[in-house]
Coordinates of C-alpha atoms (C1' of nucleotides) in Angstrom, one line a residue:
Chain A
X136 CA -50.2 -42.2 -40.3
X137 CA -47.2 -42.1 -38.2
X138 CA -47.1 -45.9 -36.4
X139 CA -43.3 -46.4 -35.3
X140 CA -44.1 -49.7 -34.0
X141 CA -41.0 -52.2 -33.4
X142 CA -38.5 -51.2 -36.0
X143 CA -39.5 -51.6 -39.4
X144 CA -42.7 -49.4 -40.7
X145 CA -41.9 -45.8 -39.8
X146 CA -43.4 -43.3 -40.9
X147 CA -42.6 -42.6 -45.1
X148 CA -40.5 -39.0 -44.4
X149 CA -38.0 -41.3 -42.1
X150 CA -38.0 -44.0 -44.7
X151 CA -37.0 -41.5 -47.5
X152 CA -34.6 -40.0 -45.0
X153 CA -32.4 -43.5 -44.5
X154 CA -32.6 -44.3 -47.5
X155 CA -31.5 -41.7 -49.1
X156 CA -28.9 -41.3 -46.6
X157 CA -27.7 -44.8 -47.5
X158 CA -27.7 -43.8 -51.4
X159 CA -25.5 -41.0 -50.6
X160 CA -22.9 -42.5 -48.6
X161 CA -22.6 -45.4 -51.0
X162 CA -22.3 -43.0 -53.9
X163 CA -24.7 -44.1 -56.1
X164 CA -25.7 -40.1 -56.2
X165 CA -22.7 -38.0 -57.8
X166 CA -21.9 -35.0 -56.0
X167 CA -22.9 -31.3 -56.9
X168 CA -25.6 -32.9 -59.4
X169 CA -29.3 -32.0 -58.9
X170 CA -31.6 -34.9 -57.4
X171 CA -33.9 -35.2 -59.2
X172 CA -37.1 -35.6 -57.3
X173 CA -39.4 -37.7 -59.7
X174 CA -36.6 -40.0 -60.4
X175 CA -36.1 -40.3 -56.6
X176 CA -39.8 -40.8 -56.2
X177 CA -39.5 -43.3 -58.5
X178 CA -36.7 -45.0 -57.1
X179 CA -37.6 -45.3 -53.5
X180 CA -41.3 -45.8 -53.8
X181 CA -43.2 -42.9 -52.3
X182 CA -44.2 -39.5 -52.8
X183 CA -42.8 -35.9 -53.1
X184 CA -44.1 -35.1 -49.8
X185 CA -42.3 -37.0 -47.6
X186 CA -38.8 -36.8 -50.0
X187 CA -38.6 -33.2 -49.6
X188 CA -39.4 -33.7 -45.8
X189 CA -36.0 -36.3 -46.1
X190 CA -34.3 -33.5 -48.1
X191 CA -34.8 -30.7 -46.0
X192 CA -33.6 -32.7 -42.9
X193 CA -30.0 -33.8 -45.0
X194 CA -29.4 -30.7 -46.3
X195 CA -29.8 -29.2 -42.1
X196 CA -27.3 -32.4 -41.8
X197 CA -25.0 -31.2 -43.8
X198 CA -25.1 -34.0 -46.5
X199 CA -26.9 -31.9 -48.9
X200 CA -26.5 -28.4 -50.3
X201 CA -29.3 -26.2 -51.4
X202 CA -29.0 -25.2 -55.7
X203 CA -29.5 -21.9 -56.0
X204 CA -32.0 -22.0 -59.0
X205 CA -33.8 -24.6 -56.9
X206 CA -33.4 -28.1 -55.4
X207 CA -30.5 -29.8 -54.0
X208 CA -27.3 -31.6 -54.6
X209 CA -24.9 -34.0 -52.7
X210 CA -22.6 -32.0 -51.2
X211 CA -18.6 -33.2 -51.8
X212 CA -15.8 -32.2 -49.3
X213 CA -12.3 -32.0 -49.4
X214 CA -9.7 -33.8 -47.1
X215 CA -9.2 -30.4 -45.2
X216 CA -13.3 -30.3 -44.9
X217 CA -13.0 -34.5 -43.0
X218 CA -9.8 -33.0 -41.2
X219 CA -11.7 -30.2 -39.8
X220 CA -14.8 -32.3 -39.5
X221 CA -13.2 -34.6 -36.9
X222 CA -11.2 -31.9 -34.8
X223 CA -14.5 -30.2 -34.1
X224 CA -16.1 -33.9 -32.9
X225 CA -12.8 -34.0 -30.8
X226 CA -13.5 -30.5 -29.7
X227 CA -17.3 -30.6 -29.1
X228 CA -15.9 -34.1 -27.0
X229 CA -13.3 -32.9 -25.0
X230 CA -15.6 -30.5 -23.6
X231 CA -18.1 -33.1 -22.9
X232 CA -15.2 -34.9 -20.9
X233 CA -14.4 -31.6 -19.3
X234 CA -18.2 -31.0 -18.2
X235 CA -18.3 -34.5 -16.8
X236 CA -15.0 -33.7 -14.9
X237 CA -15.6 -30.8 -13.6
X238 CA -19.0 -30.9 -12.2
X239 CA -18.6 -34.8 -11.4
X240 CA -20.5 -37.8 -12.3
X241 CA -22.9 -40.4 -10.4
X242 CA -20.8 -43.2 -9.4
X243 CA -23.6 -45.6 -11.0
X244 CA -22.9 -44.0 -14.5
X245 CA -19.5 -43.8 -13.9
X246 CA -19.2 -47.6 -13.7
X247 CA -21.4 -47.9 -16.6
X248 CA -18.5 -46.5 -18.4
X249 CA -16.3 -48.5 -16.8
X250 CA -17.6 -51.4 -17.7
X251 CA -17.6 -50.2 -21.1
X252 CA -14.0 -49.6 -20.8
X253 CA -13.5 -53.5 -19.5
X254 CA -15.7 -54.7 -22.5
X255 CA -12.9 -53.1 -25.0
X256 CA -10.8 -54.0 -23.1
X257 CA -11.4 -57.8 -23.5
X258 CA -12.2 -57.1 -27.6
X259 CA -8.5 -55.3 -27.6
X260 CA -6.3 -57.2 -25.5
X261 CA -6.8 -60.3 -28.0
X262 CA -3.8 -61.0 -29.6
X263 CA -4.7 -61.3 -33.1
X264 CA -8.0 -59.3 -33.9
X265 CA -10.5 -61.0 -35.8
X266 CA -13.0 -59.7 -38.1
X267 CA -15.5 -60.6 -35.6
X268 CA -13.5 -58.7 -32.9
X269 CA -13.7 -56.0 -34.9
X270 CA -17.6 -56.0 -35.7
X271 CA -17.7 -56.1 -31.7
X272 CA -15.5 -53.0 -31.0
X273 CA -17.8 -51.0 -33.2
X274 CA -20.7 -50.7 -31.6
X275 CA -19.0 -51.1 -28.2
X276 CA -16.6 -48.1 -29.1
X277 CA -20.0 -46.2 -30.1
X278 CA -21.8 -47.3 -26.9
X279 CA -18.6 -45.4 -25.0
X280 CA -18.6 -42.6 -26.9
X281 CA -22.3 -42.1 -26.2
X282 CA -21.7 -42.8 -22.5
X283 CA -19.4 -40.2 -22.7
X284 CA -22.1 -37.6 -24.1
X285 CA -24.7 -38.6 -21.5
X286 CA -22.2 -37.8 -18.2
X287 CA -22.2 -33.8 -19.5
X288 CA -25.5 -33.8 -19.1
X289 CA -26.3 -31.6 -21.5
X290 CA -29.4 -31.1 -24.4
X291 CA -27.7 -28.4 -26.5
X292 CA -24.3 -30.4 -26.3
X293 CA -25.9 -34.0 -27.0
X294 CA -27.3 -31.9 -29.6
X295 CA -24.5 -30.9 -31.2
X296 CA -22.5 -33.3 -30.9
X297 CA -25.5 -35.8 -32.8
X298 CA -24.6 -33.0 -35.6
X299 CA -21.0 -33.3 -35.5
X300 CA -20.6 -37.2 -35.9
X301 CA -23.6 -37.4 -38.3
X302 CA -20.9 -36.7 -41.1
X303 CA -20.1 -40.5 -41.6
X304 CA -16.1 -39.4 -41.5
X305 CA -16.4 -37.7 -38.6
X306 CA -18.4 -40.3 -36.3
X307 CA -16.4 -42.4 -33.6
X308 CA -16.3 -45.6 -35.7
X309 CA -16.0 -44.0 -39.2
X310 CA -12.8 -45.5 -39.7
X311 CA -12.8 -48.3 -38.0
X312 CA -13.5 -50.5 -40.8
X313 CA -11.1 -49.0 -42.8
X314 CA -8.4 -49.2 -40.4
X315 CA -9.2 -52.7 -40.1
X316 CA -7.3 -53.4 -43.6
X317 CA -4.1 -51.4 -42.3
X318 CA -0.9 -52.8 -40.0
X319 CA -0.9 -49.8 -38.3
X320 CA -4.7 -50.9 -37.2
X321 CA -3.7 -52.7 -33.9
X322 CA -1.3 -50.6 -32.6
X323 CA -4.0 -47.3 -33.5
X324 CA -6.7 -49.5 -31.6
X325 CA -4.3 -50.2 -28.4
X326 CA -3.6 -46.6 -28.4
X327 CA -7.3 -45.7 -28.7
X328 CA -8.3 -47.8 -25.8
X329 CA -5.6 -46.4 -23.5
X330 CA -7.5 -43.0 -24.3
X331 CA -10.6 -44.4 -22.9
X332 CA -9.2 -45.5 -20.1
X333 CA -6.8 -42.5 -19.2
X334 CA -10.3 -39.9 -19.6
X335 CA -12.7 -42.3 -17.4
X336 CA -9.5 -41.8 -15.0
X337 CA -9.6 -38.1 -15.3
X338 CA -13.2 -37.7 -15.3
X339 CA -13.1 -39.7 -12.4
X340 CA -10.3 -37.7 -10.6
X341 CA -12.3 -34.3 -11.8
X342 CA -9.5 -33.6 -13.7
X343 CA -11.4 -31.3 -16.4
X344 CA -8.4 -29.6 -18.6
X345 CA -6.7 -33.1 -18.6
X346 CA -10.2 -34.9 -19.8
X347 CA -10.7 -32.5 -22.7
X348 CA -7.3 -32.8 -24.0
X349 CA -7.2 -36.7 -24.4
X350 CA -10.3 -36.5 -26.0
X351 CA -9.3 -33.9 -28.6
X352 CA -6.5 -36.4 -28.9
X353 CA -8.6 -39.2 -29.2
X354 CA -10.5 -37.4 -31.8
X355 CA -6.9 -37.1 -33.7
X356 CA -6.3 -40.8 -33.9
X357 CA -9.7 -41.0 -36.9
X358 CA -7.8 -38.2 -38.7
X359 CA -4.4 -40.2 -39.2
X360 CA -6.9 -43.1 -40.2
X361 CA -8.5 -41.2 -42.5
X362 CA -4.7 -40.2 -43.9
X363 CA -3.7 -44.1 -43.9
X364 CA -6.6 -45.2 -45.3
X365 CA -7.2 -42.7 -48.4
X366 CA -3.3 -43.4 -49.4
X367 CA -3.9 -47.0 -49.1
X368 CA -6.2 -48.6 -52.2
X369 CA -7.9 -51.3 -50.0
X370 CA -8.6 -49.3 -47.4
X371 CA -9.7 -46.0 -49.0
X372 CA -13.0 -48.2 -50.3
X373 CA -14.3 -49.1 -46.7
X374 CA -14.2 -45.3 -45.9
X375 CA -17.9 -44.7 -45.1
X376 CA -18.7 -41.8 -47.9
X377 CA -15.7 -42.4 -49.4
X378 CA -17.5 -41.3 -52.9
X379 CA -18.3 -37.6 -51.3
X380 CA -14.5 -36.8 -50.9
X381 CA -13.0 -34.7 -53.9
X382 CA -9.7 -34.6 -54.4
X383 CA -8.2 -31.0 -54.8
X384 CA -9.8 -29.5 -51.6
Chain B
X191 CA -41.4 -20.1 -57.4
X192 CA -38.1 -18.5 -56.1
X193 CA -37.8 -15.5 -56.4
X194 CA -35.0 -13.7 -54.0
X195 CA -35.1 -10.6 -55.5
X196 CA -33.3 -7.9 -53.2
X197 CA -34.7 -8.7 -49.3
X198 CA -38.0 -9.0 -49.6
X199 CA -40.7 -11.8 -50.8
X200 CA -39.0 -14.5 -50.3
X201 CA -40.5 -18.0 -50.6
X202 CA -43.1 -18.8 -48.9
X203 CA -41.2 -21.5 -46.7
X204 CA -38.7 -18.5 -46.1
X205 CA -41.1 -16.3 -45.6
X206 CA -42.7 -18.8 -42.7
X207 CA -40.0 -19.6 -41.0
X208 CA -38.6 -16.1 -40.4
X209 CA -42.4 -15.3 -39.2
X210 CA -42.8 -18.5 -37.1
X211 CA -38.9 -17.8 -35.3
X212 CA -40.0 -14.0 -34.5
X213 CA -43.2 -15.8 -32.9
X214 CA -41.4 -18.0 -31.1
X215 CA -38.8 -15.4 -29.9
X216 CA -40.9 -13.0 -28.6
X217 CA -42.7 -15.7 -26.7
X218 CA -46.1 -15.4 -28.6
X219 CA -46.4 -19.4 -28.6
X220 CA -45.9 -21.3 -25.1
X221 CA -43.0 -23.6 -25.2
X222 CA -44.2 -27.5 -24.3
X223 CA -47.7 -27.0 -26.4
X224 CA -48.1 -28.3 -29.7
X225 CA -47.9 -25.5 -32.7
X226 CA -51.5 -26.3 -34.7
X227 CA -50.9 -26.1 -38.0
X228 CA -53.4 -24.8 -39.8
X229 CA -54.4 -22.3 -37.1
X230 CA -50.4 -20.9 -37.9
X231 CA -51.7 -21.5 -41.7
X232 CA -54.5 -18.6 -40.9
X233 CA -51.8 -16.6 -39.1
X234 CA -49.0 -16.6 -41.8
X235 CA -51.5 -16.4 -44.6
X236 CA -49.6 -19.3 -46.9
X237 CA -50.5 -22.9 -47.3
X238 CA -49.7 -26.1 -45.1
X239 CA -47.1 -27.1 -47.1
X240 CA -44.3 -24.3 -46.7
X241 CA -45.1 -24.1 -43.3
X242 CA -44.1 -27.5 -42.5
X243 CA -40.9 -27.0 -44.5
X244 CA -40.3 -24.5 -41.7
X245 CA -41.4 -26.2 -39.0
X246 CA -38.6 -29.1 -39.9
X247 CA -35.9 -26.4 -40.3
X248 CA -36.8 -25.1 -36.9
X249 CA -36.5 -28.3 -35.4
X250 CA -33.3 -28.9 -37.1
X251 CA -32.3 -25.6 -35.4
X252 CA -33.8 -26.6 -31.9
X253 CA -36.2 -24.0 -31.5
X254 CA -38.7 -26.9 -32.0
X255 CA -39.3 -29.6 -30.4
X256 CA -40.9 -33.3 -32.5
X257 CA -44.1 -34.6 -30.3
X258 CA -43.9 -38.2 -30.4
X259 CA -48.1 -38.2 -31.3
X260 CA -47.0 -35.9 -34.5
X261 CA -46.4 -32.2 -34.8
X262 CA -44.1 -29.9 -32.8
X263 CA -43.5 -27.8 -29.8
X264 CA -41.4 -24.7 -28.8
X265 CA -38.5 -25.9 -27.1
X266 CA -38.1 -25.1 -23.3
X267 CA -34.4 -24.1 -22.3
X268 CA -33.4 -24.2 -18.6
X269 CA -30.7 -22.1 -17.2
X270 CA -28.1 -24.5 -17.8
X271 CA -28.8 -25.4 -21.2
X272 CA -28.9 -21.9 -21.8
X273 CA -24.9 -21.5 -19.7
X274 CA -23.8 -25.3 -22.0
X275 CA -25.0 -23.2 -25.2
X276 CA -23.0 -20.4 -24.5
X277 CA -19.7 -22.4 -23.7
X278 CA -20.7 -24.8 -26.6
X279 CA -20.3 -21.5 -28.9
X280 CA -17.3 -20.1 -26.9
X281 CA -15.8 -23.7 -27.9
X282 CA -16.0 -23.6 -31.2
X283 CA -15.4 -20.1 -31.6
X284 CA -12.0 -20.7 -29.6
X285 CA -11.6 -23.4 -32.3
X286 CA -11.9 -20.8 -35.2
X287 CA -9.6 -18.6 -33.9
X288 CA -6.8 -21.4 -32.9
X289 CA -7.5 -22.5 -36.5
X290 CA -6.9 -18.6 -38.0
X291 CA -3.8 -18.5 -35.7
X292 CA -2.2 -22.1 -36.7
X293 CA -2.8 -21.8 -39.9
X294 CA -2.1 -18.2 -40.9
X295 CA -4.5 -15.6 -42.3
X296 CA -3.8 -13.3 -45.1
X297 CA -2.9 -9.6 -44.5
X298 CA -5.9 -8.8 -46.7
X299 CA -8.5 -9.9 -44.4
X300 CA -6.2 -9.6 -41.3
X301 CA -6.4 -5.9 -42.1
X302 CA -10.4 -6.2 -42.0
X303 CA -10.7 -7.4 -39.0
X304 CA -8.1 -4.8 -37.9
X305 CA -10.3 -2.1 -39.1
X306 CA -14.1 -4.0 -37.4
X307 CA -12.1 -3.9 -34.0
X308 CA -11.3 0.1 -34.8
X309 CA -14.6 0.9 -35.5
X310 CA -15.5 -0.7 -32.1
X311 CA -13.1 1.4 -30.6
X312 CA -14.4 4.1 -31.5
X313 CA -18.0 3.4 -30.5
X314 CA -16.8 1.9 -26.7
X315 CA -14.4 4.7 -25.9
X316 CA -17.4 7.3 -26.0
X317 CA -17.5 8.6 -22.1
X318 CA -21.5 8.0 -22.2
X319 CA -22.8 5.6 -24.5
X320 CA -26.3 6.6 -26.4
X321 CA -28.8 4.1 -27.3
X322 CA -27.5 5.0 -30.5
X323 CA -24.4 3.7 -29.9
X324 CA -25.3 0.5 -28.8
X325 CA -27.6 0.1 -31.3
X326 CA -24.3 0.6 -33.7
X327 CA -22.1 -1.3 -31.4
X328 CA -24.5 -4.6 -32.1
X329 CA -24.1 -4.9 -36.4
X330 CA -20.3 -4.1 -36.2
X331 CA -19.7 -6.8 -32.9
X332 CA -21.1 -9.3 -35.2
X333 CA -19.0 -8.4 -38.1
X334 CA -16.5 -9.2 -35.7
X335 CA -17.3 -12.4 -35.2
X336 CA -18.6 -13.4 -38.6
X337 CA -14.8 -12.5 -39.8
X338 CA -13.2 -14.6 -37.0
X339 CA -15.4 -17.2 -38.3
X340 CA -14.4 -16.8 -41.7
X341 CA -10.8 -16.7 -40.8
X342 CA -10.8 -20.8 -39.9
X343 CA -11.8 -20.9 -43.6
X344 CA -13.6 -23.8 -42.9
X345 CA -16.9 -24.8 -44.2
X346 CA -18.0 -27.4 -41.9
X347 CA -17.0 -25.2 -38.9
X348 CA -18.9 -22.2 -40.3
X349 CA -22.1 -24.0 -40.5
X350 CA -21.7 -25.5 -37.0
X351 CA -20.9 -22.2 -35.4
X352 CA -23.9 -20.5 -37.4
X353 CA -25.6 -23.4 -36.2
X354 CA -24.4 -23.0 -32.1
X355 CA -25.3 -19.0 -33.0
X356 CA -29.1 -19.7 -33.9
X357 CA -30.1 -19.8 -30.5
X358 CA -30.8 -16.0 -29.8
X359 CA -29.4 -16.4 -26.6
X360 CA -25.8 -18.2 -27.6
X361 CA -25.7 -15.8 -30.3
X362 CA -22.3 -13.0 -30.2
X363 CA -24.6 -9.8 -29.4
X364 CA -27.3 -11.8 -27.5
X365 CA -27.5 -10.3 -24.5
X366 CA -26.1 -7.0 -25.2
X367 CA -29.3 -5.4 -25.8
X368 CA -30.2 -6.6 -22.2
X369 CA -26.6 -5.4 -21.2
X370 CA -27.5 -1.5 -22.1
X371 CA -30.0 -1.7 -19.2
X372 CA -27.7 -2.7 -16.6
X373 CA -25.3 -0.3 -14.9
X374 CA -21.6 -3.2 -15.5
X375 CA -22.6 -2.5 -19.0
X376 CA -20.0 -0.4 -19.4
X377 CA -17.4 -2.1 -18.2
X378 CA -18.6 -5.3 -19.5
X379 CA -17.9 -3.9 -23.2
X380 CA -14.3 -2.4 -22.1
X381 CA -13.4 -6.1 -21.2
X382 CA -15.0 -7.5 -24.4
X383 CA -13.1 -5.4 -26.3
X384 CA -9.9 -5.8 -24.7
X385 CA -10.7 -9.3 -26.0
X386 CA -11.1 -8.7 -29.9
X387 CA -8.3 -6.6 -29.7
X388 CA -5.7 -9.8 -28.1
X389 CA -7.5 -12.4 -29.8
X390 CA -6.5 -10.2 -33.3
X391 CA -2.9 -10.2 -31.7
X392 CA -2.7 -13.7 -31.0
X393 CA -3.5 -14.6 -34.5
X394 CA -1.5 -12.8 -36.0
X395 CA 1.4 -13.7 -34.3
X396 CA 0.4 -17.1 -34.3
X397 CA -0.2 -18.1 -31.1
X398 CA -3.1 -20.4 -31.7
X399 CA -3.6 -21.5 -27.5
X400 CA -3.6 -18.3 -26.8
X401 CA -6.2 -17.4 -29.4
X402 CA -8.6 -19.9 -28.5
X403 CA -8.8 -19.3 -25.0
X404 CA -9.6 -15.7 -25.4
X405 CA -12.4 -16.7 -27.4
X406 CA -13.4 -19.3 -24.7
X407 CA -13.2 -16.5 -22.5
X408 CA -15.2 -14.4 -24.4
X409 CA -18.1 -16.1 -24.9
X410 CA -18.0 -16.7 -20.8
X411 CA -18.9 -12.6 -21.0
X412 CA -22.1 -13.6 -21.8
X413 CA -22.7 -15.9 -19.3
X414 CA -22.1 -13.2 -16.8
X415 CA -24.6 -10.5 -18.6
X416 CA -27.6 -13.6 -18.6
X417 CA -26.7 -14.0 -14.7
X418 CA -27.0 -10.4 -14.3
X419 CA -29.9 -10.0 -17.0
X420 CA -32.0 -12.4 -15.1
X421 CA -32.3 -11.1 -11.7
X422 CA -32.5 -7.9 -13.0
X423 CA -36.4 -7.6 -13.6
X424 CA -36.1 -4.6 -16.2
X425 CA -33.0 -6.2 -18.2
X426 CA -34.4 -9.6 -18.1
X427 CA -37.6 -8.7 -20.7
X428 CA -35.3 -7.5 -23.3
X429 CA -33.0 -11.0 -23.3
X430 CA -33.9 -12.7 -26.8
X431 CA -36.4 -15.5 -26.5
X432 CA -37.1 -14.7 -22.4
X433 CA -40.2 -16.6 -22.9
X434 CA -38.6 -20.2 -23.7
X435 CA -36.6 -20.0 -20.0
X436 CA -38.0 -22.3 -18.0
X437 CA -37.2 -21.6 -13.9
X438 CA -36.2 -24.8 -12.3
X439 CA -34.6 -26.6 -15.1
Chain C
dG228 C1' -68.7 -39.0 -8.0
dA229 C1' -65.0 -41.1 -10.5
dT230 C1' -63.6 -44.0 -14.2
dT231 C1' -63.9 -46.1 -18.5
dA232 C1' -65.5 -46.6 -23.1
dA233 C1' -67.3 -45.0 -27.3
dG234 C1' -67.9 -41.6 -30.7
dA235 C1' -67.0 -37.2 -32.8
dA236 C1' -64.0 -33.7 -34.0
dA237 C1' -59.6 -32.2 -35.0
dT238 C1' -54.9 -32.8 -36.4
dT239 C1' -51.2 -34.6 -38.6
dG240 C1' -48.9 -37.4 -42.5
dT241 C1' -49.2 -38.4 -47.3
dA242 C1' -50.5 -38.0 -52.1
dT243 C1' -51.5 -35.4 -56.0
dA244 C1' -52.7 -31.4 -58.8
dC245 C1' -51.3 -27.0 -60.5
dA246 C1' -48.4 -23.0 -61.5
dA247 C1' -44.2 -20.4 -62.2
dG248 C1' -39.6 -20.5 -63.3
dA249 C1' -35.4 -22.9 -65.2
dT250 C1' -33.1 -25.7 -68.5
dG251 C1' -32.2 -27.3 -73.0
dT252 C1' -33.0 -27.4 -77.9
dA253 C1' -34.0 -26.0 -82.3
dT254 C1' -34.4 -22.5 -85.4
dC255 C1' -33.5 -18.1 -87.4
dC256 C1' -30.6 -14.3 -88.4
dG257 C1' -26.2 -12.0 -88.9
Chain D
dC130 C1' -20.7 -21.1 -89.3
dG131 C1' -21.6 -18.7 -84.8
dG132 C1' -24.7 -16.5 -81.8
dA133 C1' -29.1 -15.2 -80.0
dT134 C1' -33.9 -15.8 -79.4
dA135 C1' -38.1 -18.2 -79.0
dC136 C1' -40.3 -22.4 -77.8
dA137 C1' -41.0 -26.8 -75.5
dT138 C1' -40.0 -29.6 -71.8
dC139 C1' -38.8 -30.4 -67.3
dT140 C1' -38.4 -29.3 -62.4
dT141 C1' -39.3 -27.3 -58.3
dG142 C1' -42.4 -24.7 -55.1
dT143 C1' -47.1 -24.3 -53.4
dA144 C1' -51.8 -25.4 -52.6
dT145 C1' -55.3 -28.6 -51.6
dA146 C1' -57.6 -33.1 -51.0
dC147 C1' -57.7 -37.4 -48.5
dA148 C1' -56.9 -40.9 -45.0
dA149 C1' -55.6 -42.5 -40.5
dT150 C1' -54.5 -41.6 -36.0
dT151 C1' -54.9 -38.9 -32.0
dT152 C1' -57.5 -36.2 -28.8
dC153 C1' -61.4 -34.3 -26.7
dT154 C1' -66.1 -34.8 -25.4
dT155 C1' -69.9 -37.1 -23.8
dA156 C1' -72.3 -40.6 -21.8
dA157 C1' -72.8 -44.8 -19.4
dT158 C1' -71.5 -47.8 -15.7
dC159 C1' -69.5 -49.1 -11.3

DNA sequence: GATTAAGAAATTGTATACAAGATGTATCCG
DNA sequence: CGGATACATCTTGTATACAATTTCTTAATC
């Protein structure tokens, strides 16, 4: 039955739910056409049951959109759909920050954060960033971000906020590879980490207004990736879902 | 299959998840134990399979709750989660309306939101208000908000605020049913609508701070009627989805 | 008497069969 | 030659059957 032992072997309606979560945001599934659910079947090796479990739970994501004769479709958005996609991560965030401010914080987890902070730190302050460096900032920026989340102790806002950033272009990282390929990448990234350390400092001083304002701000730096990276060839590619944005929005 | 003709008979995974959130709301299944399905199968009179369709929407909406042995559980809300919810909603309803105001809205539907916040005149400046009236004040306070929404002219931020809404007791006229009973009623709707009418203002003269912290504000109204609601024995049976708070959260 | 183990019942997760509607095609008529 | 209609195929929505795990009960042992 279910068995989610270790890692690998889930249960079939998770399986069907990554996977076709990967086949989306690689675009090998053209957006606003059907999916066909024997072909999918077909395709990822299990049966209807569990796909339409996977489907149901993408389309509540917001990665699919229901057809109104039946069935569903990739859903595409525009560049003002990413835009407003990330300013409501940076809102749902800052208010985070602001909860954590305002009604304090353990010094234990507070520390945790810091040390999070130190850890980018170290990635950031190298002088020339390697590709390495930034396959370590990644999941360290990730790991602050859900820090962040945990000190507003909150369900409905942990919640939400999973929502939010489950929209590959509006996630933390999102355009951190991207921005990788761009000049403008180190100086973004320096900038970034001075907006980790200046809300931790805020949080820490209960500083709430001041906390939810760098974060929105923070949240602001992914949209002028997103603007470098789609007006720059290289780049545009690495944009995780890059094949779900449609031009004319 | 389909079949949406007019309101009624819906699909059967419609059908059971309207049925299943009215049992949940009015507290006909005890949050923390698991929901049996096919003792809800005899209940709703349809088949395993569209139930558990709704069952995964529900816990996409987080009424429900995944056991980790298999199935699901109503959700218990504390008192907190209940006040985050609430704020999380005022948020991203402040976001709509900086959005409407930064961006500009046209006359057209400027002038229908003109005329919702005239009609709600009307029904808050009668000296005694009727059952009647509230019961008319409810439909036309969510066209308010429904329009503010659609103002941002944003889809991702329409489904996150219909999202933040599903809760009954984030949603705009959640606890104004509750409110009739308590004697700050009055005055409670006299403030509320002293915001919808600045928060119209605001936009349309562009003052997009301005906007969203009415909205912030707003919401916060509701905070105040679940505070009084609660410790007010007769008010507190008529809150939506009583039966999910859970004292000491 | 409490605790553990074994077995039985119940429950979920998955697969498949079936039915009703939608889509596309071909043919017939104007 | 264009358009409409009828038909065939395909697709989804629903019901049910099956298998594996979980949970409850019962009994045996310490």
């Amino acid at each position: 039955m279910a068995g989610e032992r270790d890692e690998k072997s889930q249960s079939q309606s998770v399986k069907a739910q990554l996977a076709l979560r990967e086949l989306i945001l690689e675009g090998a599934l053209a957006p606003g056409e059907r999916i066909a659910e024997l072909a999918m079947v077909d395709r990822l090796g299990l049966s209807r049951t569990p796909l339409r479990a996977a489907l149901i739970r993408l389309e509540q994501e917001g990665l699919l959109e229901e057809i109104p004769s039946g069935g569903y479709a990739v859903r595409a958005f525009s560049e003002a759909d990413i835009f407003n996609s990330i300013e409501i991560r940076g809102t749902l965030e800052g208010l985070a920050a602001r909860f954590a401010a305002e009604r304090g914080v353990s010094t234990t987890r507070l520390a945790e954060l810091k040390e999070c902070v130190a850890a980018l730190e170290e990635i950031v302050e190298a002088p020339d960033m390697s590709a390495e460096d930034f396959a370590r900032y990644v999941p360290m920026n990730e790991r602050f971000h859900a820090l962040l989340v945990e000190l507003a102790d909150s369900a409905p806002l942990t919640r939400e906020i999973e929502r939010a950033t489950s929209l590959p272009f509006a996630s933390p990282s999102g355009f951190v590879e991207a921005q990788a390929a761009l000049p403008e990448s180190r100086r973004i990234l320096l900038i970034a980490q001075e907006h980790h350390r200046l809300v931790v400092d805020a949080i820490q001083n209960r500083e709430g207004a001041r906390a939810e304002a760098i974060m929105r701000e923070h949240a602001r730096l992914a949209h002028r990736n997103l603007q470098l990276a789609l007006r720059n060839g290289a780049s545009a590619a690495k944009v995780p879902g890059a094949a779900l944005i449609r031009r004319r929005g």
